[in-house]
Amino acid sequence: MSQVNPEISQKELELNPNLMEKPDTLTKIFIRKFMKNKLAVVGAIFLLAIVLISILAPIISPHPYDQQNLLAKLQPPSADYWLGTDRYGRDIFTRLIYGGRVSLLVAFGSVLGAIVIGITVGALAGYFGGIVDAVLMRFVDVIISIPSIFLLITIVTIFGSSLQNLIIVFALTSWTGTARLVRGEFLSLRSREFVLASKTVGTKSYKIIFTHILPNAMGPIIVAATLLVGGVILSEAALSYLGLGIQPPTASWGNMLQDAQNYTVMLTAPWYPFFPGFLILLTVLSVNFIGDGLRDALDPKTLE
Amino acid sequence: MVSYIIRRTIMAIPLLFGITILSFAIIQAAPGDPTSLMMDPSMKPSDKEAFRERYGLDEPIHIQYITWLGNMAQGDFGDSIIKRGTPVSELIMNRLPNTLLLMLVSTILAILIAIPFGIYSAMRPYTKLDYTVTVTSFLGVATPNFWLGLMLIMFLSVTLGWFPTGGVATLNADFSLWDRIHHLILPAFVLAVADMAALTRYTRSSMMDVLKQDYIRTAMSKGFKEKKVVLKHGLRNGMIPIITIFGLMLPSFIGGAAITERVFAWPGIGLLFIESAFQRDYPVIMALTVISAVFVVIGNLLADILYAVFDPRIEY
């Protein structure tokens, strides 16, 4: 290496030639640790592919997603219809990649919202403690106690299930885990020396929260957010399957399954109910593998 | 210990109030009058007023809340809007046994499968079987349970005809235990899968922690059989965190039961909730939301108390 650390003496260098190399940056260590987890890498590649295909759906889809052709309904997979056709003769492959747009948009959008709410509530509770903490955490307890699918169904039947509504509703029902996590991190970090030191020199609260404590808590937050993405994809699919998500003719993985739950379809075109669910499974599996890989890679205690 | 149980129980009370306030507030935020579905559009304005008065809708909102809460405390959840005049409590009591049966059987199934595999994985980590168990549990967590249900119905019921496609029993047939079990197998399995997967992973990591402890090594070095050490000394300590996990999994378990009931047309309270949501039958929706949340609160309370009972090392 050309860059030599000037503080290393000649004697030390003779003992350990590796010292000449620049120490690895945190990013480099992170990437190396993550790459070691094969399943996480496969998951990341698969998810990236799904995201790209969804974004490029209008360009790569072989058919229009809502073009009905009753003469070609429930066709088996073929050269023309790669994964067959549905009950209205629409191309299943096309609808799958369009459905991915809905699932991923709702998942990523709402998780982003949930993380922002969760960090805000958790940071306030953990940093200020006392009555602020008590009130906010009791509110979290209330939301956690109600099975979230019940909340989702109620809110969506009342306010409708447009894409924006779905993102808002999922964000509002899934921030509680993050809030608890962030609160815990803040409770343990707020009495550490570096925070006390900033307080002593008169740093403002919001600055301590965002520039001193939050960066130290980001590891677990990122892991939780990743796993949350998988959870939201599953819940959104369940909601759509009930007929309460995005409405047809717009495709979503869940509403395709609702359409496929039909005796004739199951008897004559078993591939139709198979593909959307299998794609959900693979996507959630990838996300969870990535979460697992991130957990190890972001944990400073794990060995390389 | 007794004072801890009392303190913990008292802590649950504000939580119950919070749950009722939130459930009430969501329905209040609904556009339009909750009874507009019940009213004939050609009704005279004076009749409408009388109607609103009869249901207490002319009262201020906090009075409405207190009335609702008071009635609920006495077991009166009001009447269903859709099924005119039927008390909500009656609708729920008709369906509740089905849900409890489904949840009980599937919990037992999850425990019977998850815990032995979790323990074995912890005893022999990084072996082929451990990897298989780990990968399977990853799959179990990532599988949409309603899709798993659809696939099982498709292959085992529709194609092979081994199982009924749904319901609790064959229609218009006399009661037969085998018929009931036959109908229960698929939904109970589907509902158990996600919990089974999560439970296996928690059991594995909890047991691995315990098996590293000094007292386990001491017992081993005294020459006791591995099986005896693990089951007698390890399991009792390893299961303590699992009690809490059960409490934490309860909300998603109840939600999962609702979806499973929909897939298998299982007439339980989850299916009742979904049907009522579609029909905007608000009294039923509110009652079921509150009841399921109360169920979760009680479950967590029990989990915390059991934790204290089973772990004498913790002082309260």
XYZ file of C-alpha atoms in Angstrom, chain A residues 29-267:
239
model
C -16.064 -4.248 7.037
C -19.845 -4.160 6.740
C -19.777 -5.271 3.096
C -17.305 -8.055 3.808
C -19.377 -9.390 6.707
C -22.599 -9.182 4.692
C -21.048 -10.957 1.688
C -20.110 -13.884 3.941
C -23.783 -14.666 4.498
C -24.638 -16.450 1.252
C -28.380 -16.540 1.871
C -28.444 -12.797 2.523
C -26.579 -12.153 -0.737
C -28.960 -14.357 -2.712
C -31.872 -12.589 -1.031
C -30.467 -9.174 -1.906
C -29.965 -10.140 -5.557
C -33.477 -11.581 -5.811
C -35.088 -8.545 -4.178
C -33.123 -6.188 -6.409
C -34.310 -8.137 -9.455
C -37.952 -7.963 -8.298
C -37.650 -4.224 -7.671
C -36.107 -3.610 -11.108
C -38.680 -5.757 -12.900
C -41.495 -3.953 -11.088
C -40.145 -0.539 -11.986
C -39.688 -1.574 -15.622
C -43.052 -3.392 -15.758
C -44.571 -1.238 -18.525
C -41.510 -1.821 -20.723
C -40.950 -5.539 -20.225
C -44.489 -6.819 -19.815
C -45.500 -8.869 -22.868
C -49.210 -7.934 -22.622
C -51.302 -5.054 -21.194
C -52.131 -5.925 -17.570
C -55.882 -5.342 -17.948
C -56.502 -6.688 -21.448
C -59.248 -9.279 -21.220
C -59.608 -12.054 -23.727
C -62.373 -14.448 -22.819
C -61.400 -16.782 -25.651
C -58.067 -17.386 -23.950
C -59.082 -17.721 -20.311
C -57.247 -20.034 -17.889
C -54.671 -21.008 -20.506
C -51.737 -23.099 -19.246
C -48.233 -21.587 -19.398
C -47.091 -21.278 -23.004
C -44.696 -19.316 -25.216
C -47.265 -16.560 -25.570
C -48.499 -16.558 -21.961
C -45.414 -17.496 -19.915
C -47.330 -18.278 -16.731
C -50.751 -18.841 -18.280
C -53.837 -16.641 -18.137
C -56.447 -15.857 -15.472
C -60.244 -16.138 -15.480
C -60.567 -13.161 -17.819
C -57.803 -14.237 -20.162
C -55.330 -11.720 -18.761
C -51.645 -12.641 -18.796
C -50.602 -13.855 -15.323
C -46.927 -12.964 -15.763
C -47.822 -9.380 -16.649
C -50.182 -9.086 -13.710
C -47.557 -10.519 -11.361
C -44.969 -7.906 -12.254
C -47.570 -5.131 -12.038
C -48.765 -6.597 -8.725
C -45.188 -6.345 -7.465
C -45.365 -2.581 -7.907
C -48.310 -2.363 -5.511
C -46.874 -4.759 -2.926
C -43.415 -3.191 -2.904
C -44.664 0.395 -2.999
C -46.997 -0.213 -0.066
C -44.306 -2.126 1.839
C -41.430 0.315 1.328
C -43.602 3.417 1.643
C -45.318 2.365 4.837
C -42.153 1.015 6.454
C -40.469 4.352 5.791
C -43.417 6.095 7.446
C -43.470 3.605 10.322
C -39.746 4.101 10.951
C -40.111 7.890 11.065
C -43.033 7.664 13.519
C -41.329 4.902 15.536
C -38.038 6.790 15.843
C -39.788 10.006 16.858
C -41.973 8.389 19.513
C -39.228 6.072 20.780
C -36.634 8.854 20.940
C -38.945 11.205 22.822
C -39.943 8.488 25.292
C -36.434 7.161 25.835
C -34.675 10.514 26.004
C -37.078 12.410 28.241
C -38.350 9.475 30.306
C -40.798 10.155 33.127
C -44.328 11.151 32.226
C -43.566 11.541 28.485
C -42.278 7.982 28.415
C -45.215 6.640 30.439
C -47.867 8.248 28.236
C -46.261 7.349 24.909
C -45.530 3.768 25.886
C -49.053 3.170 27.198
C -50.293 4.379 23.818
C -47.945 1.890 22.145
C -49.308 -0.849 24.432
C -52.864 -0.022 23.341
C -52.040 -0.305 19.639
C -50.039 -3.513 20.102
C -52.927 -5.122 22.017
C -55.357 -4.817 19.105
C -54.602 -7.472 16.456
C -53.318 -5.320 13.604
C -55.309 -7.089 10.900
C -58.508 -6.013 12.736
C -57.323 -2.405 12.814
C -56.326 -2.587 9.152
C -59.667 -4.060 8.070
C -61.659 -1.521 10.095
C -59.722 1.520 8.879
C -59.684 0.389 5.251
C -63.422 -0.362 5.152
C -64.107 3.086 6.590
C -61.637 5.193 4.633
C -61.174 3.200 1.438
C -58.195 1.376 0.001
C -56.437 3.687 -2.426
C -52.668 3.261 -2.686
C -52.067 6.316 -0.476
C -54.547 5.095 2.125
C -52.920 1.668 2.241
C -49.472 3.200 2.776
C -50.794 5.486 5.533
C -52.776 2.725 7.242
C -49.845 0.287 7.247
C -47.505 3.009 8.523
C -49.957 3.850 11.322
C -50.316 0.231 12.415
C -46.694 -0.931 12.204
C -44.526 1.679 13.948
C -44.940 0.340 17.482
C -42.156 -2.258 17.381
C -39.659 0.349 16.186
C -40.787 2.782 18.888
C -40.161 0.209 21.628
C -36.793 -0.699 20.145
C -35.642 2.923 19.803
C -36.828 3.724 23.316
C -34.763 0.847 24.677
C -31.652 1.979 22.807
C -32.140 5.548 24.006
C -32.612 4.481 27.608
C -29.305 2.668 27.582
C -27.448 5.325 25.601
C -28.686 8.467 27.322
C -26.650 7.917 30.471
C -23.430 7.122 28.604
C -20.471 9.468 29.026
C -20.535 10.977 25.545
C -24.162 12.031 25.974
C -23.538 13.418 29.459
C -20.572 15.314 28.058
C -22.714 16.966 25.366
C -25.345 17.837 27.927
C -22.718 19.425 30.166
C -21.537 21.750 27.413
C -25.134 22.807 26.809
C -25.997 21.027 23.557
C -29.689 21.274 22.702
C -31.851 18.190 23.231
C -32.829 17.705 19.605
C -29.196 17.894 18.577
C -28.154 15.284 21.133
C -31.012 13.042 19.990
C -30.297 13.258 16.281
C -26.527 13.668 16.047
C -25.261 11.823 19.104
C -27.668 9.087 20.129
C -29.606 8.138 16.995
C -26.578 7.183 14.841
C -25.546 4.751 17.584
C -28.954 3.111 17.516
C -29.240 2.805 13.721
C -28.040 -0.809 13.474
C -30.981 -2.465 15.226
C -33.384 0.013 13.593
C -32.243 -0.967 10.090
C -32.615 -4.664 10.903
C -36.103 -4.131 12.367
C -37.134 -2.067 9.338
C -36.010 -4.813 6.966
C -37.979 -7.479 8.799
C -40.958 -5.118 8.900
C -40.937 -4.930 5.090
C -41.546 -8.689 4.975
C -44.342 -8.402 7.525
C -46.093 -5.632 5.595
C -45.866 -7.557 2.306
C -47.619 -10.493 4.012
C -50.301 -8.311 5.649
C -50.951 -6.348 2.473
C -51.367 -9.592 0.557
C -53.770 -10.883 3.217
C -55.804 -7.672 3.070
C -55.966 -7.802 -0.734
C -56.886 -11.471 -0.572
C -59.877 -10.507 1.569
C -60.843 -8.050 -1.175
C -59.953 -4.999 0.925
C -56.720 -3.951 -0.769
C -56.128 -2.376 -4.181
C -59.195 -3.077 -6.287
C -59.134 -4.898 -9.653
C -58.445 -4.401 -12.524
C -55.260 -3.088 -10.877
C -53.292 -6.195 -10.005
C -51.813 -7.013 -6.622
C -50.449 -10.361 -5.480
C -53.205 -10.623 -2.898
C -56.153 -9.771 -5.152
C -54.898 -12.237 -7.781
C -55.174 -14.924 -5.110
C -58.669 -13.777 -4.247
C -59.596 -14.157 -7.898
C -57.953 -17.575 -8.033
C -59.826 -18.968 -5.031
C -62.445 -20.673 -7.124
C -63.317 -24.310 -7.461
C -63.075 -24.437 -11.263
C -59.785 -22.558 -11.266
C -58.284 -24.887 -8.683
C -59.403 -27.916 -10.625
